[in-house]
XYZ file of C-alpha atoms in Angstrom:
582
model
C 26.338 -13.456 41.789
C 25.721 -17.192 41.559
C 27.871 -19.622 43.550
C 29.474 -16.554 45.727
C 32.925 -14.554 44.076
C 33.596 -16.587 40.674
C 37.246 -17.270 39.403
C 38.408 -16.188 36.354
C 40.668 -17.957 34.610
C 44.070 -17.385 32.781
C 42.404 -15.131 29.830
C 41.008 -13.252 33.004
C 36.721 -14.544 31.949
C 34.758 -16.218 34.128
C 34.336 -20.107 33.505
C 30.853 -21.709 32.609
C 29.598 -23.508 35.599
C 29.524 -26.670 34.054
C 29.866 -29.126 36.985
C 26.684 -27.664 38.655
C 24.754 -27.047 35.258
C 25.508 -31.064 34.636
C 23.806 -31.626 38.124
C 21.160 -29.399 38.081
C 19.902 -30.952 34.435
C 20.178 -34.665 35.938
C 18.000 -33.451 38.535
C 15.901 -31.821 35.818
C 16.040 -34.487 33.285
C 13.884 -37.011 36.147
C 10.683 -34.572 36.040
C 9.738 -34.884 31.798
C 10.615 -38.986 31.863
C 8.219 -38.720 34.793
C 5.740 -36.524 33.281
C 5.852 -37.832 30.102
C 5.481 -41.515 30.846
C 1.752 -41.188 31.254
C 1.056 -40.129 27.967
C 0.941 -43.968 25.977
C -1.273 -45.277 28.180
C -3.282 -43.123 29.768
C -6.151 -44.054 26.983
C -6.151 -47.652 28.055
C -6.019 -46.657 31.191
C -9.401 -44.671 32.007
C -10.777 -47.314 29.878
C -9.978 -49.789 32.087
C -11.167 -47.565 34.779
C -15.150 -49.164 32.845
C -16.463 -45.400 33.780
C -17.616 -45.458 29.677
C -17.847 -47.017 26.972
C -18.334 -44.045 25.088
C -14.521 -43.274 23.281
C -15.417 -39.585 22.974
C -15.480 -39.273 27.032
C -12.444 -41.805 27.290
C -10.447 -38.927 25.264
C -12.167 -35.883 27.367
C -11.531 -37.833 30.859
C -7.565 -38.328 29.366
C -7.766 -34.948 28.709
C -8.674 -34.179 32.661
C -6.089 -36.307 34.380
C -3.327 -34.831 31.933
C -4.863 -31.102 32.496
C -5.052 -31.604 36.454
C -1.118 -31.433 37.248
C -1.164 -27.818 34.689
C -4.031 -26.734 36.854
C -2.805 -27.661 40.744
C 0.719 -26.479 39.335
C -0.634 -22.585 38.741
C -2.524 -22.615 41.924
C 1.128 -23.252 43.889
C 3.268 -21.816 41.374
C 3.642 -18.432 42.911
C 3.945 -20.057 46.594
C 6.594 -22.734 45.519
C 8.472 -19.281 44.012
C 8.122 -17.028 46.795
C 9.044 -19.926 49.341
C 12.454 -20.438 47.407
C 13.345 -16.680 48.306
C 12.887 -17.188 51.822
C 14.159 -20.695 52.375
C 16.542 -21.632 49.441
C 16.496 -22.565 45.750
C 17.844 -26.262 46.897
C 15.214 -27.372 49.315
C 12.027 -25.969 46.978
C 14.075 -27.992 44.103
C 14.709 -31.066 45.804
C 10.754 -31.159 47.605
C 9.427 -31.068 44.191
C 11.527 -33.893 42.601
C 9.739 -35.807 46.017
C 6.442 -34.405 45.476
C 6.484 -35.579 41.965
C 7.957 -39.042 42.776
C 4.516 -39.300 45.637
C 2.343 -38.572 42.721
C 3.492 -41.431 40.211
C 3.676 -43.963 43.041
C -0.214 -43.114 44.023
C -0.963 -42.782 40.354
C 0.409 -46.132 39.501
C -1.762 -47.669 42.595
C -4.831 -45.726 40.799
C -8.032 -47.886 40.112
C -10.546 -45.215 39.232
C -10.534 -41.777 37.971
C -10.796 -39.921 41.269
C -7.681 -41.699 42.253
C -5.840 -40.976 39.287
C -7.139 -37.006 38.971
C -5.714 -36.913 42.620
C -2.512 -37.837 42.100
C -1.801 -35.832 38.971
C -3.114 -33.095 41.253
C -0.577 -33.555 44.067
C 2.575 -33.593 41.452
C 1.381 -30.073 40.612
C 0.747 -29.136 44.067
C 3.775 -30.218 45.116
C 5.892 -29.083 42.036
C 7.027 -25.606 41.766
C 10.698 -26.275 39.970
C 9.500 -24.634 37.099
C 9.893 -20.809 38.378
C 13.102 -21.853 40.584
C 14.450 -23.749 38.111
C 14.720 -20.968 35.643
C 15.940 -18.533 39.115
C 18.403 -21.071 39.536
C 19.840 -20.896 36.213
C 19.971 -17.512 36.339
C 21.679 -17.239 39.687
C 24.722 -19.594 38.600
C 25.241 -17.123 35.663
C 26.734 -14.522 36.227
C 28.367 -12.864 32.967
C 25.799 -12.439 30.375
C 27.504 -13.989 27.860
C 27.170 -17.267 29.203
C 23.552 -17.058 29.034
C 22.848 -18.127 25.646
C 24.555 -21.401 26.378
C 23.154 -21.956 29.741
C 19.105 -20.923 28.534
C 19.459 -23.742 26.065
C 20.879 -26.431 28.675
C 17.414 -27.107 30.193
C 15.078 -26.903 27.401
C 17.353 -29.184 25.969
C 17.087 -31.504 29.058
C 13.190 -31.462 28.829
C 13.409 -32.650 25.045
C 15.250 -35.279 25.964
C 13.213 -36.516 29.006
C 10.479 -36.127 26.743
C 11.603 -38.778 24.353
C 12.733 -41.067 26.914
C 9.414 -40.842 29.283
C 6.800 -42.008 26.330
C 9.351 -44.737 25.395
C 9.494 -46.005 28.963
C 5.730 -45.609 29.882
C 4.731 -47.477 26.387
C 7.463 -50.292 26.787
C 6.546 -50.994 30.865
C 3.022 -50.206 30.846
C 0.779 -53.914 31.394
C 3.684 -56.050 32.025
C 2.073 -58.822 32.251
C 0.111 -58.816 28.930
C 3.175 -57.473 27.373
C 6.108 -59.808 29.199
C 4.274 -62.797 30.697
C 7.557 -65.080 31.354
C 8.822 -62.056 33.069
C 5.402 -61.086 34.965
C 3.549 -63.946 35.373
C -0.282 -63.707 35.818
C -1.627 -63.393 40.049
C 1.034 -60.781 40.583
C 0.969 -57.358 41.790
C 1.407 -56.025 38.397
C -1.569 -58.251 36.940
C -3.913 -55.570 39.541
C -2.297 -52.778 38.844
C -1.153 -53.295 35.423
C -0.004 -49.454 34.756
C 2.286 -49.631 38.475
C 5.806 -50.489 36.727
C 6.241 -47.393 34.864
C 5.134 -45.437 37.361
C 7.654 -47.709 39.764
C 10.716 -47.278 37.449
C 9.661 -43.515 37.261
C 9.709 -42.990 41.244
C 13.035 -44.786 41.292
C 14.173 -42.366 38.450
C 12.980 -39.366 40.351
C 14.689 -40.473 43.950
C 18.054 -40.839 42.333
C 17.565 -37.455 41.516
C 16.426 -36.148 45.115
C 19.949 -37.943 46.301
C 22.129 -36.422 43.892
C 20.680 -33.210 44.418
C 21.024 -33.351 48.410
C 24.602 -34.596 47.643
C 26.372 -32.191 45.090
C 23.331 -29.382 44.184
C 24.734 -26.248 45.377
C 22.210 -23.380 46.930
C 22.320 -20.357 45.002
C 20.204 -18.015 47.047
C 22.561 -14.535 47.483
C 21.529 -14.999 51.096
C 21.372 -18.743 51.757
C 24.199 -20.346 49.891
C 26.535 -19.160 52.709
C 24.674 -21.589 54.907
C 25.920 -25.221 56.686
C 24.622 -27.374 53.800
C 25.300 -31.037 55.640
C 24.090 -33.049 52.269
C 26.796 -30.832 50.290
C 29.323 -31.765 52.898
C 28.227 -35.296 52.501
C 28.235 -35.614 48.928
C 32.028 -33.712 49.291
C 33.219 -36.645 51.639
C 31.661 -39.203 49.301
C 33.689 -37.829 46.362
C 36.815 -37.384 48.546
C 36.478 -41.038 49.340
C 35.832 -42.668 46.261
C 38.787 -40.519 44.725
C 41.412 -41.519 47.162
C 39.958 -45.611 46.659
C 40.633 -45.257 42.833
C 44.190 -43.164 43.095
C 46.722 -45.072 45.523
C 48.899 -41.891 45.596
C 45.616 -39.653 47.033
C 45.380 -42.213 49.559
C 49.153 -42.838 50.645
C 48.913 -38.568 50.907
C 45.568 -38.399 53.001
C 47.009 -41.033 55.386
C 50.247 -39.265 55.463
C 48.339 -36.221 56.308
C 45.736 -37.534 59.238
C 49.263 -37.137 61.265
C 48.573 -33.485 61.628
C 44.159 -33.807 61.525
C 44.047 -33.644 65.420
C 46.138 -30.734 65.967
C 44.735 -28.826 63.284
C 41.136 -29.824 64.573
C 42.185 -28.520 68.135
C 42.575 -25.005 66.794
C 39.884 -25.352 64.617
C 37.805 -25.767 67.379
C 38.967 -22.060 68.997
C 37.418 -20.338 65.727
C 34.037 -19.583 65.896
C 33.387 -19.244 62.128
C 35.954 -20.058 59.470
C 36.528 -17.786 57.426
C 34.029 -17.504 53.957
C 36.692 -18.521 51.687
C 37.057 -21.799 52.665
C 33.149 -22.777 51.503
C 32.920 -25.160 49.032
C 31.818 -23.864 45.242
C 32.841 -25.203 41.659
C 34.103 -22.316 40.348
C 36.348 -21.434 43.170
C 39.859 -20.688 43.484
C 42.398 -22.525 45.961
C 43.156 -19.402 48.179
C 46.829 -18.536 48.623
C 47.933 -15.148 50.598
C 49.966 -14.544 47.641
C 46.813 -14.212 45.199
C 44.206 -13.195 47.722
C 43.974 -9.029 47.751
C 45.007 -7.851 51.001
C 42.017 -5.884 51.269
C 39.842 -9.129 50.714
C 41.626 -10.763 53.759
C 41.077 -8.204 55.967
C 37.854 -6.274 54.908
C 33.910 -7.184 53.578
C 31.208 -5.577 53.061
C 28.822 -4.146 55.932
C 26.040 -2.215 55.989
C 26.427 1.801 56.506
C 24.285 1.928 59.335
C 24.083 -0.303 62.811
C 25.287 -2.998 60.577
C 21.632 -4.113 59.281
C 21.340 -5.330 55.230
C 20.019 -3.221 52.966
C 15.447 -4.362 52.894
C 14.674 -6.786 50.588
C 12.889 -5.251 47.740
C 8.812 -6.080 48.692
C 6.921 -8.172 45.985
C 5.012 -5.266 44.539
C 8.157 -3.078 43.594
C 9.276 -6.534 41.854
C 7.170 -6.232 39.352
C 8.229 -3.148 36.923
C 6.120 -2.843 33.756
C 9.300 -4.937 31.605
C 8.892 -7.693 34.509
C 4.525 -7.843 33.319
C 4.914 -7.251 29.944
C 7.704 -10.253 29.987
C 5.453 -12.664 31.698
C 2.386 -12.128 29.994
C 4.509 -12.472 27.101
C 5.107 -15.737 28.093
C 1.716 -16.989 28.830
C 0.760 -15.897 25.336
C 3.818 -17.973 23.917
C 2.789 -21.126 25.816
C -1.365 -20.776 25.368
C -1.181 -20.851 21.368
C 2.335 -23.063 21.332
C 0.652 -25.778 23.332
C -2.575 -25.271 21.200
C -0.214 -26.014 18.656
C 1.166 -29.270 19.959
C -2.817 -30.455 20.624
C -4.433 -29.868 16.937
C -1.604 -30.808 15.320
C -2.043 -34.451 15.719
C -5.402 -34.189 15.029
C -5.454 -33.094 11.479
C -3.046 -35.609 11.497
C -5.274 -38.059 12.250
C -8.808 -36.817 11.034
C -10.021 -38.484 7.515
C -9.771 -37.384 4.112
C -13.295 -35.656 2.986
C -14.650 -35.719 -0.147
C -16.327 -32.289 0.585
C -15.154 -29.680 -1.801
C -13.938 -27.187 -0.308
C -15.448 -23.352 -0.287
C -12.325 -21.267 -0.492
C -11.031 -19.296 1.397
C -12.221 -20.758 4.751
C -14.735 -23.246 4.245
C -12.859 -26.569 4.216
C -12.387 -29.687 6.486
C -10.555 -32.684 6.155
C -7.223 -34.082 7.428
C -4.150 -36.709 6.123
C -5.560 -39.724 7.165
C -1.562 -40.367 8.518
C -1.957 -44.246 11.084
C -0.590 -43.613 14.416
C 2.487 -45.213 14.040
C 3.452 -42.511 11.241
C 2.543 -39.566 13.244
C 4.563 -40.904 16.623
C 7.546 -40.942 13.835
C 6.620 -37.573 12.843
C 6.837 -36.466 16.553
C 9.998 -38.693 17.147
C 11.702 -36.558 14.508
C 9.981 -33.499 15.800
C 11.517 -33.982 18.824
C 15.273 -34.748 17.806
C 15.514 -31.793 15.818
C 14.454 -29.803 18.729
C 17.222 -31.055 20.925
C 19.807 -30.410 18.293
C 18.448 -26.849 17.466
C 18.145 -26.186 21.482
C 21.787 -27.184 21.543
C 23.234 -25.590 18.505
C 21.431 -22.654 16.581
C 19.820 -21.209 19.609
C 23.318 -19.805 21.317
C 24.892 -18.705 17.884
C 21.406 -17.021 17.042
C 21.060 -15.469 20.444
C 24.878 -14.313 20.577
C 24.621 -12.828 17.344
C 21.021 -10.886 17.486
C 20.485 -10.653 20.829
C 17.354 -12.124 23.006
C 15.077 -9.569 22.735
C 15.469 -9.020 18.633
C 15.377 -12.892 18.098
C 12.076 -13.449 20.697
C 10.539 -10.066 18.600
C 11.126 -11.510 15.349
C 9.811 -14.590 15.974
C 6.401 -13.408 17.412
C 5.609 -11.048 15.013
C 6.130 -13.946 12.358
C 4.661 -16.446 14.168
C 1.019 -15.658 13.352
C 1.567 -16.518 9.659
C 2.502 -19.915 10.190
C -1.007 -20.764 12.119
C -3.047 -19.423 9.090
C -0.624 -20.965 6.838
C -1.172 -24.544 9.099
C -4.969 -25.837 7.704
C -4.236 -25.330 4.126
C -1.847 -28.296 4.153
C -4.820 -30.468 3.639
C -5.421 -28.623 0.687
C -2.475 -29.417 -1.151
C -1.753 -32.250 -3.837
C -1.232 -35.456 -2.025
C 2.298 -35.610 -3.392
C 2.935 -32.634 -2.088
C 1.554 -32.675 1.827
C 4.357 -34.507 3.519
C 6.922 -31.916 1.883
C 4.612 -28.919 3.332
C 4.301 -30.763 6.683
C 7.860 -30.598 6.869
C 8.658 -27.285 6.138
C 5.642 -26.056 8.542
C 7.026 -28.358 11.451
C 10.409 -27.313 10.975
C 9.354 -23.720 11.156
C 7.766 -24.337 14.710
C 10.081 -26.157 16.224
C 12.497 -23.731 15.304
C 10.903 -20.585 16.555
C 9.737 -22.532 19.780
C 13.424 -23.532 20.099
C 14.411 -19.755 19.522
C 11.546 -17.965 21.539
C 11.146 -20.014 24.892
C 15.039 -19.304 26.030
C 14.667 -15.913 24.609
C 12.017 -14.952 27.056
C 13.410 -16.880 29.904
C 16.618 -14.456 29.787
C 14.299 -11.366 28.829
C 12.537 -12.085 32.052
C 15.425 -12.764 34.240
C 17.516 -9.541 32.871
C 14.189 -7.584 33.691
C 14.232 -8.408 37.490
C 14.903 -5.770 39.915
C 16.402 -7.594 42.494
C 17.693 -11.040 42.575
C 16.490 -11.690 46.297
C 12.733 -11.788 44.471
C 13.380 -13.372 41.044
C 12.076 -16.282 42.486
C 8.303 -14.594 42.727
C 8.779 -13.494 39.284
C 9.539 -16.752 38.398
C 6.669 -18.573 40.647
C 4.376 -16.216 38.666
C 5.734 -16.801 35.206
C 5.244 -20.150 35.758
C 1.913 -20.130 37.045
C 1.324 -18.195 34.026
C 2.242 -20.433 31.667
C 0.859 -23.456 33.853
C -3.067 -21.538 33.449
C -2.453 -21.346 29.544
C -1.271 -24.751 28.959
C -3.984 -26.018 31.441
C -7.116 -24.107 28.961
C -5.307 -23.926 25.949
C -6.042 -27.689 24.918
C -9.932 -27.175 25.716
C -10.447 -23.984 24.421
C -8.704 -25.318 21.325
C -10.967 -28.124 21.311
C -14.365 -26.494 21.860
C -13.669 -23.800 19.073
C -12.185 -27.072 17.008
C -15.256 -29.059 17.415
C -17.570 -25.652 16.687
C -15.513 -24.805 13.218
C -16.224 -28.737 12.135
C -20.004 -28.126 12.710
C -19.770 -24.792 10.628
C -17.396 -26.706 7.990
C -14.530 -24.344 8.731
C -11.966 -27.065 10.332
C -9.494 -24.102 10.667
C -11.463 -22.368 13.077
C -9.408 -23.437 15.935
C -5.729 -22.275 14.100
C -6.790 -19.224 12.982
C -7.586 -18.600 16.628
C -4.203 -19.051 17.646
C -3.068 -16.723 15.325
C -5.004 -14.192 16.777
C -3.596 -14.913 19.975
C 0.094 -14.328 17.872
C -1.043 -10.842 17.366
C -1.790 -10.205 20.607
C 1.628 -10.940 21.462
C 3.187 -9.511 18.592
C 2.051 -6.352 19.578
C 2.786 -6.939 23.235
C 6.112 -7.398 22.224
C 7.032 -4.041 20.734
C 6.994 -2.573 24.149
C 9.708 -4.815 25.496
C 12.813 -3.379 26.337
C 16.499 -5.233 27.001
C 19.192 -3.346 29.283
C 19.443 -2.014 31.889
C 19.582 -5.437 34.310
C 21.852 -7.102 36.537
C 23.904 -8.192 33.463
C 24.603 -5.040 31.781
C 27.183 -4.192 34.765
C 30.626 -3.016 33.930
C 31.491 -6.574 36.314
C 28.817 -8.687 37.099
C 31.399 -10.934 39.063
C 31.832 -8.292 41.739
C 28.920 -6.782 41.763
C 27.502 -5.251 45.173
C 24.802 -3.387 46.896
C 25.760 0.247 46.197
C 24.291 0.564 50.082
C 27.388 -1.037 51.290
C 30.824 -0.090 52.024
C 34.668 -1.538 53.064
C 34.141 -1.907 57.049
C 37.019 -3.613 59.231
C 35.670 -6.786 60.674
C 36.814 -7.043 64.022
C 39.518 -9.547 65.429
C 41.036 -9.690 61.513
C 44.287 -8.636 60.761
C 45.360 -4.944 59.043
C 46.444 -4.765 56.048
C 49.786 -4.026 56.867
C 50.456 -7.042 59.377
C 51.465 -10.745 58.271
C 48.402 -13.298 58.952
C 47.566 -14.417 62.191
C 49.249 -17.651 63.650
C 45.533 -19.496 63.522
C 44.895 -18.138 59.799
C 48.675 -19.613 58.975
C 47.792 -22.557 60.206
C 44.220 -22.951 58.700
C 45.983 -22.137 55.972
C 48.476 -25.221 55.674
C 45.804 -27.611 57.228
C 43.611 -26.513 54.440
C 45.109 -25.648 51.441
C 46.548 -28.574 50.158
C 43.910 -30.822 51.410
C 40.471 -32.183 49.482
C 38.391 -28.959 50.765
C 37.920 -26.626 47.730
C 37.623 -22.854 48.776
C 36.534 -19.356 47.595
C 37.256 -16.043 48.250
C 35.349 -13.670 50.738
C 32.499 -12.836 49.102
C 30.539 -9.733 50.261
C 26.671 -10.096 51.657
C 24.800 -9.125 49.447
């Protein structure tokens, strides 16, 4: 279950939880413009660091600071993941987006290498929203239909953070060469020329940390029941601002501050209110009329001396779908990321005059300036978004996430042997194969990444540990994009000696078999979504036991539940119905 008992609406489905999907991806959407700021300047900026003057080093020590947040990130990953199950998706979430914010502000006070290695190095200490990011997804989602929609949401969000960051890093970075009536000369930003971004960024990323103390619901089965005082806050704020934009809300709420005392008198005598007057987006406004009679006087408890059923231990987490899904997904991000790092390189890498020695003795590259290959990756990068958006639920819906994620694999080792004979081509002819090659990708990293995530999810056990599966998965994936660039590189560099400048693809496409086999022992059922009704789902350890001091079913309501009722009901507090510990 996600946000406790879901409503269903008139057609009798569960609504998409769109309020707190829009909140968690404007919390999400601060981490990539963050991340990705770094990228325009981070050349100029170990140069002027005057370690070298050699521009081969420049590019390996750019190549350090950018790997060092990959690298701290896997060594926490599985911490930041287990931590969420104990404490709550929403605190792990929100200490990241701070963690992250701490690292730009050092980074953008950096004046050597050491400095700047450091701070990239605390973001991915600190930042573990990876893993609970996905767990949180697949917490609020509760009928498996919606998943298709919801998978694409934050891959989506990172596409367009990552278009966003690189144009704000490359428009703020050096101010004051840049905007000198704006930033005169002697001023902070004249020392520390690469602070502004990194200012701008930190501002971006504690707008997030507010809204996400304000109106990010938990959606830990076991913590979201909690006293969540930012939740309450952000509640009040909304209240407020509604009732100073709508004169009639306000007349009302004055009208009804007649009764507040009274009603808070008798709150005060209950102990606990009851559950279905917590605050959720998808919840119903109760009424005695629509509430089950069994709900209002009956949950869920334990068979024996009232305990919960154990927590499922870390090792039983891990089933053999669980490892084959995760290493499944360190494959897909070690050769997709080698991908992303040798593609602008052949870009970029002269024409030769070398004939070449077919089949696989060839170098060369298109000779394409900078500015045309950014616009390449511009374009890249829309079509990603609108792919993410669009053909990935239809595809999913259609074929299912485990025959889509298969099919791609298996096919995705042709396209990296396919890759260095581009160069080959007739000139007239390179930008039209380019095309078609980059389309392919983007679509079947589009298709394959969401694919995966819900393979993964659907494969857990036990929702009280998805968050270690996740903290794993991500560390996964954090190791393989950390080596894949220099692995790529050093077998790049060695294939360029040998005249064989395809050295480093065909690589990758050995890595594609190794995951195209892995693959074919994937399996899809059989999870927490394949239940008759995931809304009510429950631990098959529990039964209906009376709570004490509540009313039988065949009795009216109690005076103090009547009242709580009226006091409540109509008033700016949203409600749920009881929903069973799970």
């Amino acid at each position: 279950m996600a946000l406790g008992r879901q409503r269903r609406d008139a057609s009798g489905s569960v609504p998409f939880p769109v309020r707190q999907m829009f909140i968690l991806a404007v919390c999400r959407i601060c981490e990539p413009i963050a991340f990705m700021s770094i990228f325009p300047y981070i050349y100029y900026m170990i140069m002027s660091f005057h370690i070298t003057e050699d521009q081969r080093l420049i590019a390996i020590y750019a190549g350090m600071v950018t790997s060092a947040f990959a690298f701290a990130e896997f060594s926490t990953g599985v911490l930041w993941g287990r931590l969420s199950d104990k404490i709550g998706r929403k605190p792990v979430l929100i200490t990241g987006l701070a963690g992250t914010g701490l690292s730009m502000l050092i980074f953008g006070f950096a004046k050597s290498l050491p400095v700047a290695l450091l701070a990239r190095a605390l973001g991915g200490l600190l930042n573990g929203n990876i893993g609970v990011l996905q767990t949180t997804v697949a917490e609020m989602i509760t009928v498996k239909e919606h998943q298709p929609r919801a998978y694409a949401v934050m891959p989506f969000i990172w596409c367009l953070g990552s278009i966003i960051g690189p144009a704000l890093g490359g428009a703020l970075a050096d101010p004051c060469r840049n905007y000198p009536s704006i930033f005169p000369p002697g001023t902070l930003f004249e020392r520390f020329p690469y602070l502004l971004p990194n200012l701008i960024c930190t501002v971006v990323l504690a707008c997030g940390v507010i809204i996400g103390i304000l109106f990010l619901e938990e959606t830990h089965q076991e913590k979201k029941f909690r006293k969540d005082r930012g939740l309450e806050a952000g509640q009040w704020l909304s209240s407020w601002l509604q009732r100073r934009t709508d004169p009639y809300e306000a007349a009302f709420s004055k009208a009804s501050e007649a009764n507040l005392p009274e009603s808070r008198s008798l709150l005060d005598e209950v102990d606990d209110p009851p559950p279905y007057y917590r605050s959720t987006e998808t919840s119903p406004r109760p009424s005695f009329s629509d509430i089950p009679r069994e709900e209002t006087t009956k949950v869920s408890a334990p068979k024996s001396s009232g305990a919960r059923s154990p927590r499922p231990s870390v090792q039983t987490a891990f089933t053999k779908q669980v490892i084959l899904n995760i290493v499944g997904y360190g494959l897909l991000a070690y050769h997709t990321i080698t991908f992303e790092q040798l593609m602008p390189v052949m870009l970029s890498t002269p024409e030769t005059d070398t004939p070449p020695v077919l089949p696989f003795m060839f170098t060369g590259g298109f000779a394409l300036p900078t500015k045309t290959i950014g616009l390449i990756m511009s374009f890249q990068g829309a079509y990603s978004m609108i792919a993410q958006l669009f053909l990935f639920p239809i595809v999913v819906r259609r074929f299912g996430s485990l025959a889509v994620f298969r099919t791609i694999t298996i096919a995705w080792p042709l396209l990296y042997v396919l890759v260095p004979y581009l160069v080959l081509l007739p000139r007239q002819l390179r930008m039209t194969g380019l095309a078609l090659c980059l389309l392919v990708k983007v679509t079947s990293q589009v298709l394959a990444y969401p694919s995966n995530a819900i393979l993964l999810t659907n494969s857990a056990p036990s929702m009280l540990v998805l968050g270690a599966i996740n903290g794993v998965a991500a560390s996964t994936a954090s190791l393989s994009r950390a080596f894949g660039p220099t692995l790529s590189g050093l077998i790049h560099s060695v294939g360029l000696r040998w005249g064989c400048s395809g050295l480093a693809w065909w690589s990758s496409a050995l890595v594609c078999v190794i995951g195209a086999i892995e693959c074919l022992w994937m399996q899809e059922g059989g999870g927490r979504m394949d239940n008759d009704d995931p809304v009510e789902e429950t631990d098959p350890d529990l039964e209906e036991t009376p709570v004490p001091g509540t009313t039988p079913i065949d009795e009216e309501p109690s005076p103090v539940i009547s009242i709580l009722h009226e006091a409540f009901l109509d008033s700016e507090v949203p409600a749920v119905a009881i929903s069973p510990p799970d």
